[in-house]
Amino acid sequence: MADNKDPGRLLAARGYKLTRQRKAILNVLTGNGQHLTAEEVHQQVQSQCPAVNLVTVYRNLNLMAELGVIGRVDFGDGRARFEARAEHHHHLLCLKCGRVVELNICPLDYVTEPVTEHRFRVIGHRFKVFGYCAECKYLMEDDTGGI
Amino acid sequence: MADNKDPGRLLAARGYKLTRQRKAILNVLTGNGQHLTAEEVHQQVQSQCPAVNLVTVYRNLNLMAELGVIGRVDFGDGRARFEARAEHHHHLLCLKCGRVVELNICPLDYVTEPVTEHRFRVIGHRFKVFGYCAECKYLMEDDTGGI
DNA sequence: AGCCTAAATGCAAAAAACTTGCATTTATAA
DNA sequence: TTATAAATGCAAGTTTTTTGCATTTAGGCT
């Protein structure tokens, strides 16, 4: 469970203290949820580590995201979400049930030419697709869908 | 200058009033800037229409974006940006000088298979690339760049 | 095992971006 | 010109995230 790539180890290896709070936050992210807001992490952390402050949750999520120990995602709803998986990947979101699917393909690979044409040095990119998952689209079959 | 696709006409055609404030906001977006925050629109509007309230700017930007008369963009910095161009497109951003280039290709076209494999009904998507533009990357030649 | 110190936490308060309620003003159409 | 629904302005409220500062604590050292 605590292999060499365990986020906790990664933190410790960089000289950060492995506090009760940090362990609990990492447990929540790796164990349970997939893409949680700071608020959600805070709530879920409470059950295993009673009185952790929301500010501490924010500070640690930010720290770990900067260190690349966890991933930060923006679903465009005005709050940041965090996930255990830190490697580069993209998301497919269901607008109805909130389901999130991780995409393993990367669109940048297919559009490098049009991008390099502008002589940019590419540092990063974001891609997300939203729609209705198999189940939700079934339940909404008569709906035309818009956009 | 005021053709049939003029945003003002589009508003009027839908029964919205063409107020002094709305005209000024549209002028700012179509004329001057490319991708402005509400705050920036507000500032620029002041020069041609003295005391427009920031709230009015927000309300109108939201309205027009919903009507599809202007476009709303999210560059991931925690504030919405607005642009005159409403048709679907993507962006290339310079992390140093803030330059924005409009991309005319759409990556979704190249990754439909991996996406439909998950049996989603796709409604929309977002793609943005960030890096350093030709000028900025030249100025930073000795910098390795990170990420 | 106990101590030391920098690092981490908690609390309260602030910042930033955006929204809402309500009274007043105004664009449009009769 | 007037009536009226829509739009605006103002003040106050939300929501999410950050900051300052006093207190606590993890982890190294003895």
Tab-separated table of C-alpha atoms (C1' of nucleotides) in Angstrom:
chain	number	residue	atom	x	y	z
A	1	MET	CA	0.000	0.000	0.000
A	2	ALA	CA	2.854	2.355	0.708
A	3	ASP	CA	5.084	1.779	-2.278
A	4	ASN	CA	7.870	4.076	-3.376
A	5	LYS	CA	5.501	6.211	-5.374
A	6	ASP	CA	3.115	6.587	-2.497
A	7	PRO	CA	2.310	10.298	-2.296
A	8	GLY	CA	3.142	10.315	1.382
A	9	ARG	CA	6.655	9.084	0.646
A	10	LEU	CA	7.025	11.642	-2.086
A	11	LEU	CA	6.195	14.386	0.385
A	12	ALA	CA	8.559	13.060	3.020
A	13	ALA	CA	11.318	12.650	0.442
A	14	ARG	CA	11.064	16.344	-0.289
A	15	GLY	CA	11.389	17.237	3.348
A	16	TYR	CA	7.746	17.901	4.074
A	17	LYS	CA	6.309	16.646	7.330
A	18	LEU	CA	3.889	13.784	7.176
A	19	THR	CA	1.203	15.219	9.392
A	20	ARG	CA	-2.009	13.541	10.476
A	21	GLN	CA	-3.874	16.006	8.285
A	22	ARG	CA	-1.790	15.356	5.188
A	23	LYS	CA	-2.149	11.615	5.552
A	24	ALA	CA	-5.907	11.949	5.896
A	25	ILE	CA	-6.176	14.194	2.827
A	26	LEU	CA	-4.131	11.761	0.762
A	27	ASN	CA	-6.202	8.839	2.025
A	28	VAL	CA	-9.368	10.555	0.904
A	29	LEU	CA	-7.992	11.286	-2.531
A	30	THR	CA	-6.374	7.920	-3.226
A	31	GLY	CA	-9.050	5.874	-1.554
A	32	ASN	CA	-12.486	7.189	-2.069
A	33	GLY	CA	-13.350	9.933	-4.434
A	34	GLN	CA	-12.217	10.730	-7.885
A	35	HIS	CA	-12.386	14.454	-8.448
A	36	LEU	CA	-13.146	16.269	-5.244
A	37	THR	CA	-13.436	19.946	-4.423
A	38	ALA	CA	-11.546	21.260	-1.405
A	39	GLU	CA	-14.854	21.375	0.430
A	40	GLU	CA	-15.567	17.718	-0.363
A	41	VAL	CA	-12.101	16.653	0.676
A	42	HIS	CA	-12.626	18.562	3.894
A	43	GLN	CA	-15.906	16.807	4.620
A	44	GLN	CA	-14.535	13.357	3.894
A	45	VAL	CA	-11.423	14.006	5.903
A	46	GLN	CA	-13.472	14.796	8.999
A	47	SER	CA	-14.561	11.173	9.370
A	48	GLN	CA	-11.032	9.868	9.842
A	49	CYS	CA	-9.404	12.917	11.324
A	50	PRO	CA	-11.941	14.921	13.336
A	51	ALA	CA	-11.160	18.600	13.323
A	52	VAL	CA	-9.100	19.425	10.284
A	53	ASN	CA	-9.463	22.994	9.200
A	54	LEU	CA	-10.649	23.810	5.699
A	55	VAL	CA	-7.738	26.212	5.384
A	56	THR	CA	-5.333	23.373	6.026
A	57	VAL	CA	-7.056	21.333	3.357
A	58	TYR	CA	-6.648	24.185	0.895
A	59	ARG	CA	-3.033	24.728	1.806
A	60	ASN	CA	-2.161	21.078	1.403
A	61	LEU	CA	-4.078	20.525	-1.781
A	62	ASN	CA	-2.286	23.502	-3.269
A	63	LEU	CA	1.076	22.332	-2.030
A	64	MET	CA	0.653	18.796	-3.307
A	65	ALA	CA	-0.683	19.936	-6.647
A	66	GLU	CA	2.340	22.197	-7.078
A	67	LEU	CA	4.673	19.367	-6.176
A	68	GLY	CA	2.883	17.197	-8.706
A	69	VAL	CA	1.933	14.675	-6.052
A	70	ILE	CA	-1.744	15.069	-6.885
A	71	GLY	CA	-3.551	16.600	-9.844
A	72	ARG	CA	-5.630	19.747	-9.986
A	73	VAL	CA	-8.553	19.811	-12.395
A	74	ASP	CA	-10.808	22.592	-13.529
A	75	PHE	CA	-14.246	21.520	-14.671
A	76	GLY	CA	-15.276	25.092	-15.326
A	77	ASP	CA	-17.778	25.403	-12.498
A	78	GLY	CA	-15.755	27.895	-10.551
A	79	ARG	CA	-14.063	25.599	-8.086
A	80	ALA	CA	-10.911	23.573	-8.276
A	81	ARG	CA	-11.010	19.808	-8.018
A	82	PHE	CA	-8.267	17.455	-6.984
A	83	GLU	CA	-7.456	13.883	-7.899
A	84	ALA	CA	-4.890	11.331	-6.809
A	85	ARG	CA	-3.688	10.673	-10.342
A	86	ALA	CA	-1.025	13.217	-11.169
A	87	GLU	CA	0.093	12.121	-14.636
A	88	HIS	CA	-1.100	14.059	-17.624
A	89	HIS	CA	-4.541	13.057	-18.854
A	90	HIS	CA	-7.887	14.513	-19.889
A	91	HIS	CA	-11.523	14.142	-18.886
A	92	LEU	CA	-14.917	13.289	-20.212
A	93	LEU	CA	-17.724	14.685	-18.024
A	94	CYS	CA	-21.380	13.815	-17.794
A	95	LEU	CA	-23.423	16.993	-17.477
A	96	LYS	CA	-26.249	15.149	-15.787
A	97	CYS	CA	-24.853	12.651	-13.282
A	98	GLY	CA	-21.424	14.197	-12.907
A	99	ARG	CA	-19.637	10.990	-13.877
A	100	VAL	CA	-16.049	11.572	-14.940
A	101	VAL	CA	-14.146	9.324	-17.302
A	102	GLU	CA	-10.408	9.624	-17.727
A	103	LEU	CA	-9.296	9.848	-21.312
A	104	ASN	CA	-6.059	8.196	-22.253
A	105	ILE	CA	-5.614	9.869	-25.564
A	106	CYS	CA	-4.174	13.325	-25.892
A	107	PRO	CA	-5.520	15.601	-28.622
A	108	LEU	CA	-2.378	17.695	-28.772
A	109	ASP	CA	-0.646	14.854	-30.559
A	110	TYR	CA	-3.038	15.319	-33.447
A	111	VAL	CA	-2.853	19.068	-33.794
A	112	THR	CA	0.825	19.813	-33.325
A	113	GLU	CA	1.203	21.278	-36.773
A	114	PRO	CA	-1.490	23.960	-36.555
A	115	VAL	CA	-0.042	24.865	-33.172
A	116	THR	CA	3.640	24.987	-34.096
A	117	GLU	CA	2.686	27.015	-37.133
A	118	HIS	CA	2.236	29.894	-34.691
A	119	ARG	CA	5.786	29.329	-33.456
A	120	PHE	CA	4.762	28.844	-29.845
A	121	ARG	CA	6.856	26.798	-27.479
A	122	VAL	CA	4.171	24.608	-26.018
A	123	ILE	CA	4.319	24.184	-22.269
A	124	GLY	CA	0.975	22.619	-21.523
A	125	HIS	CA	-2.617	22.264	-22.591
A	126	ARG	CA	-6.076	21.366	-21.348
A	127	PHE	CA	-8.780	19.368	-23.026
A	128	LYS	CA	-12.157	18.337	-21.718
A	129	VAL	CA	-15.237	16.942	-23.313
A	130	PHE	CA	-18.682	17.254	-21.811
A	131	GLY	CA	-21.907	15.556	-22.702
A	132	TYR	CA	-24.136	12.780	-21.433
A	133	CYS	CA	-22.910	9.374	-20.427
A	134	ALA	CA	-24.447	6.172	-21.800
A	135	GLU	CA	-26.927	5.889	-18.921
A	136	CYS	CA	-27.994	9.509	-18.832
A	137	LYS	CA	-28.405	9.825	-22.558
A	138	TYR	CA	-30.609	6.752	-22.454
A	139	LEU	CA	-32.791	8.312	-19.769
A	140	MET	CA	-33.076	11.474	-21.829
A	141	GLU	CA	-33.673	9.857	-25.192
A	142	ASP	CA	-36.460	12.218	-26.223
A	143	ASP	CA	-34.434	15.277	-25.408
A	144	THR	CA	-32.712	16.948	-28.344
A	145	GLY	CA	-29.787	18.158	-26.312
A	146	GLY	CA	-28.948	21.652	-27.528
A	147	ILE	CA	-25.591	23.363	-28.078
B	1	MET	CA	-20.419	48.448	-39.946
B	2	ALA	CA	-23.824	47.470	-38.666
B	3	ASP	CA	-24.559	44.443	-40.821
B	4	ASN	CA	-27.225	41.908	-40.145
B	5	LYS	CA	-24.979	39.924	-37.872
B	6	ASP	CA	-24.086	42.961	-35.853
B	7	PRO	CA	-24.470	41.925	-32.202
B	8	GLY	CA	-26.617	44.955	-31.510
B	9	ARG	CA	-29.087	43.895	-34.207
B	10	LEU	CA	-29.077	40.377	-32.842
B	11	LEU	CA	-30.038	41.701	-29.428
B	12	ALA	CA	-32.762	43.941	-30.800
B	13	ALA	CA	-34.099	41.124	-32.957
B	14	ARG	CA	-34.624	39.091	-29.832
B	15	GLY	CA	-36.540	41.855	-28.142
B	16	TYR	CA	-33.776	43.179	-25.928
B	17	LYS	CA	-33.392	46.895	-25.565
B	18	LEU	CA	-30.405	48.522	-27.166
B	19	THR	CA	-29.292	50.617	-24.246
B	20	ARG	CA	-26.410	53.047	-24.142
B	21	GLN	CA	-24.615	50.609	-21.842
B	22	ARG	CA	-25.083	47.618	-24.103
B	23	LYS	CA	-23.869	49.504	-27.132
B	24	ALA	CA	-20.790	50.638	-25.251
B	25	ILE	CA	-20.017	47.123	-24.041
B	26	LEU	CA	-20.356	45.739	-27.540
B	27	ASN	CA	-18.184	48.511	-28.931
B	28	VAL	CA	-15.445	47.649	-26.494
B	29	LEU	CA	-15.559	43.972	-27.349
B	30	THR	CA	-15.774	44.282	-31.111
B	31	GLY	CA	-13.486	47.245	-31.406
B	32	ASN	CA	-10.600	47.168	-29.066
B	33	GLY	CA	-9.694	44.234	-26.954
B	34	GLN	CA	-9.643	40.579	-27.655
B	35	HIS	CA	-10.323	38.649	-24.490
B	36	LEU	CA	-11.365	40.940	-21.709
B	37	THR	CA	-12.460	40.287	-18.153
B	38	ALA	CA	-15.623	41.958	-16.907
B	39	GLU	CA	-13.444	44.363	-14.981
B	40	GLU	CA	-11.495	45.257	-18.116
B	41	VAL	CA	-14.646	45.736	-20.148
B	42	HIS	CA	-15.918	47.957	-17.368
B	43	GLN	CA	-12.813	50.110	-17.405
B	44	GLN	CA	-12.786	50.484	-21.162
B	45	VAL	CA	-16.484	51.221	-21.275
B	46	GLN	CA	-16.051	54.166	-18.913
B	47	SER	CA	-14.219	56.177	-21.541
B	48	GLN	CA	-17.133	56.234	-23.958
B	49	CYS	CA	-20.000	55.914	-21.530
B	50	PRO	CA	-19.062	57.544	-18.219
B	51	ALA	CA	-20.792	55.912	-15.306
B	52	VAL	CA	-21.694	52.359	-16.244
B	53	ASN	CA	-21.963	50.100	-13.273
B	54	LEU	CA	-19.815	46.991	-13.056
B	55	VAL	CA	-22.941	45.024	-12.196
B	56	THR	CA	-24.502	46.100	-15.455
B	57	VAL	CA	-21.408	44.981	-17.283
B	58	TYR	CA	-21.626	41.570	-15.632
B	59	ARG	CA	-25.322	41.230	-16.329
B	60	ASN	CA	-24.924	42.109	-19.975
B	61	LEU	CA	-21.866	40.011	-20.597
B	62	ASN	CA	-23.707	37.050	-19.106
B	63	LEU	CA	-26.827	37.748	-21.111
B	64	MET	CA	-25.009	38.123	-24.391
B	65	ALA	CA	-22.858	35.086	-23.800
B	66	GLU	CA	-25.983	33.024	-23.115
B	67	LEU	CA	-27.588	34.351	-26.270
B	68	GLY	CA	-24.466	33.420	-28.176
B	69	VAL	CA	-23.936	37.006	-29.265
B	70	ILE	CA	-20.472	37.061	-27.706
B	71	GLY	CA	-18.183	34.307	-26.493
B	72	ARG	CA	-17.158	33.456	-22.949
B	73	VAL	CA	-13.678	32.063	-22.414
B	74	ASP	CA	-12.044	30.529	-19.398
B	75	PHE	CA	-8.282	30.810	-19.306
B	76	GLY	CA	-8.113	29.054	-15.971
B	77	ASP	CA	-7.084	32.037	-13.916
B	78	GLY	CA	-10.317	32.268	-11.981
B	79	ARG	CA	-12.072	34.913	-13.980
B	80	ALA	CA	-14.216	34.794	-17.050
B	81	ARG	CA	-13.175	36.532	-20.211
B	82	PHE	CA	-15.316	37.688	-23.072
B	83	GLU	CA	-14.697	38.095	-26.775
B	84	ALA	CA	-16.673	39.402	-29.709
B	85	ARG	CA	-16.215	36.239	-31.718
B	86	ALA	CA	-18.952	33.801	-30.782
B	87	GLU	CA	-18.320	30.847	-33.117
B	88	HIS	CA	-16.654	27.767	-31.762
B	89	HIS	CA	-12.869	27.963	-31.643
B	90	HIS	CA	-9.917	27.369	-29.361
B	91	HIS	CA	-7.001	29.356	-28.009
B	92	LEU	CA	-3.265	29.411	-27.789
B	93	LEU	CA	-2.003	31.526	-24.882
B	94	CYS	CA	1.374	33.041	-24.140
B	95	LEU	CA	2.198	32.615	-20.464
B	96	LYS	CA	4.534	35.585	-20.526
B	97	CYS	CA	3.021	38.397	-22.553
B	98	GLY	CA	-0.576	37.206	-22.445
B	99	ARG	CA	-0.924	37.141	-26.210
B	100	VAL	CA	-3.825	35.035	-27.399
B	101	VAL	CA	-3.984	33.332	-30.768
B	102	GLU	CA	-7.203	31.863	-32.086
B	103	LEU	CA	-6.867	28.320	-33.318
B	104	ASN	CA	-8.914	27.315	-36.284
B	105	ILE	CA	-8.517	23.605	-35.903
B	106	CYS	CA	-10.584	21.584	-33.498
B	107	PRO	CA	-8.948	18.647	-31.735
B	108	LEU	CA	-12.225	16.840	-31.151
B	109	ASP	CA	-12.288	15.941	-34.818
B	110	TYR	CA	-9.187	13.853	-34.289
B	111	VAL	CA	-10.211	12.007	-31.166
B	112	THR	CA	-13.848	11.142	-31.778
B	113	GLU	CA	-13.211	7.412	-31.597
B	114	PRO	CA	-11.647	7.262	-28.141
B	115	VAL	CA	-14.456	9.487	-26.954
B	116	THR	CA	-17.393	7.672	-28.515
B	117	GLU	CA	-15.893	4.451	-27.221
B	118	HIS	CA	-17.205	5.565	-23.848
B	119	ARG	CA	-20.657	5.910	-25.354
B	120	PHE	CA	-21.037	9.552	-24.397
B	121	ARG	CA	-23.281	11.872	-26.326
B	122	VAL	CA	-20.882	14.757	-26.808
B	123	ILE	CA	-22.351	18.182	-26.203
B	124	GLY	CA	-19.278	20.345	-26.079
B	125	HIS	CA	-15.602	20.516	-25.309
B	126	ARG	CA	-12.786	22.883	-24.440
B	127	PHE	CA	-9.219	22.923	-25.603
B	128	LYS	CA	-6.479	25.376	-24.852
B	129	VAL	CA	-2.749	25.332	-25.319
B	130	PHE	CA	-0.386	27.451	-23.284
B	131	GLY	CA	3.243	28.177	-23.770
B	132	TYR	CA	5.489	30.969	-24.995
B	133	CYS	CA	4.930	32.886	-28.170
B	134	ALA	CA	7.681	33.344	-30.754
B	135	GLU	CA	8.833	36.641	-29.248
B	136	CYS	CA	8.764	35.593	-25.630
B	137	LYS	CA	10.477	32.285	-26.216
B	138	TYR	CA	13.233	34.175	-28.028
B	139	LEU	CA	13.685	36.501	-25.067
B	140	MET	CA	13.884	33.513	-22.738
B	141	GLU	CA	16.155	31.369	-24.857
B	142	ASP	CA	18.399	30.279	-22.003
B	143	ASP	CA	15.470	29.278	-19.836
B	144	THR	CA	14.624	25.585	-19.811
B	145	GLY	CA	10.937	26.169	-19.333
B	146	GLY	CA	9.723	23.574	-16.852
B	147	ILE	CA	6.586	21.435	-16.846
C	1	DA	C1'	13.182	9.445	26.054
C	2	DG	C1'	13.249	14.342	25.901
C	3	DC	C1'	14.281	18.726	23.668
C	4	DC	C1'	14.592	21.994	19.887
C	5	DT	C1'	13.245	24.316	15.877
C	6	DA	C1'	11.360	24.988	11.619
C	7	DA	C1'	7.319	23.736	9.611
C	8	DA	C1'	2.417	23.068	9.885
C	9	DT	C1'	-2.004	24.125	11.784
C	10	DG	C1'	-6.106	26.743	13.363
C	11	DC	C1'	-8.644	30.794	13.752
C	12	DA	C1'	-10.352	35.000	12.254
C	13	DA	C1'	-10.396	38.072	8.878
C	14	DA	C1'	-9.676	39.500	4.091
C	15	DA	C1'	-9.663	39.176	-0.961
C	16	DA	C1'	-11.511	38.441	-5.350
C	17	DA	C1'	-15.031	37.512	-8.546
C	18	DC	C1'	-19.463	37.438	-9.170
C	19	DT	C1'	-24.693	37.649	-7.942
C	20	DT	C1'	-29.099	39.359	-5.953
C	21	DG	C1'	-32.905	42.464	-4.164
C	22	DC	C1'	-35.052	46.431	-4.743
C	23	DA	C1'	-36.004	51.153	-5.914
C	24	DT	C1'	-35.314	54.226	-9.928
C	25	DT	C1'	-34.692	55.152	-14.746
C	26	DT	C1'	-35.310	54.416	-19.672
C	27	DA	C1'	-36.037	52.280	-24.429
C	28	DT	C1'	-39.573	51.067	-27.181
C	29	DA	C1'	-44.117	50.620	-29.009
C	30	DA	C1'	-48.988	52.063	-28.971
D	1	DT	C1'	-46.612	61.423	-25.426
D	2	DT	C1'	-47.374	58.255	-22.406
D	3	DA	C1'	-47.427	53.612	-20.463
D	4	DT	C1'	-44.922	49.734	-19.289
D	5	DA	C1'	-41.873	46.172	-19.134
D	6	DA	C1'	-37.148	45.900	-19.161
D	7	DA	C1'	-32.711	47.659	-17.737
D	8	DT	C1'	-29.823	50.060	-14.546
D	9	DG	C1'	-27.570	51.502	-10.176
D	10	DC	C1'	-26.618	50.892	-5.548
D	11	DA	C1'	-25.790	48.319	-1.543
D	12	DA	C1'	-25.363	44.216	0.290
D	13	DG	C1'	-24.668	39.227	-0.084
D	14	DT	C1'	-22.404	34.701	-1.869
D	15	DT	C1'	-18.868	31.692	-2.807
D	16	DT	C1'	-14.360	30.199	-3.177
D	17	DT	C1'	-9.897	30.786	-1.875
D	18	DT	C1'	-6.027	33.269	0.571
D	19	DT	C1'	-3.367	35.619	4.349
D	20	DG	C1'	-1.563	37.085	9.031
D	21	DC	C1'	-0.437	35.597	13.203
D	22	DA	C1'	-0.351	32.996	17.420
D	23	DT	C1'	-0.104	28.087	18.769
D	24	DT	C1'	1.041	23.318	18.031
D	25	DT	C1'	3.699	19.468	16.296
D	26	DA	C1'	6.777	16.246	13.393
D	27	DG	C1'	11.129	14.692	13.082
D	28	DG	C1'	16.106	15.308	13.898
D	29	DC	C1'	19.491	15.471	17.550
D	30	DT	C1'	21.338	14.422	21.830
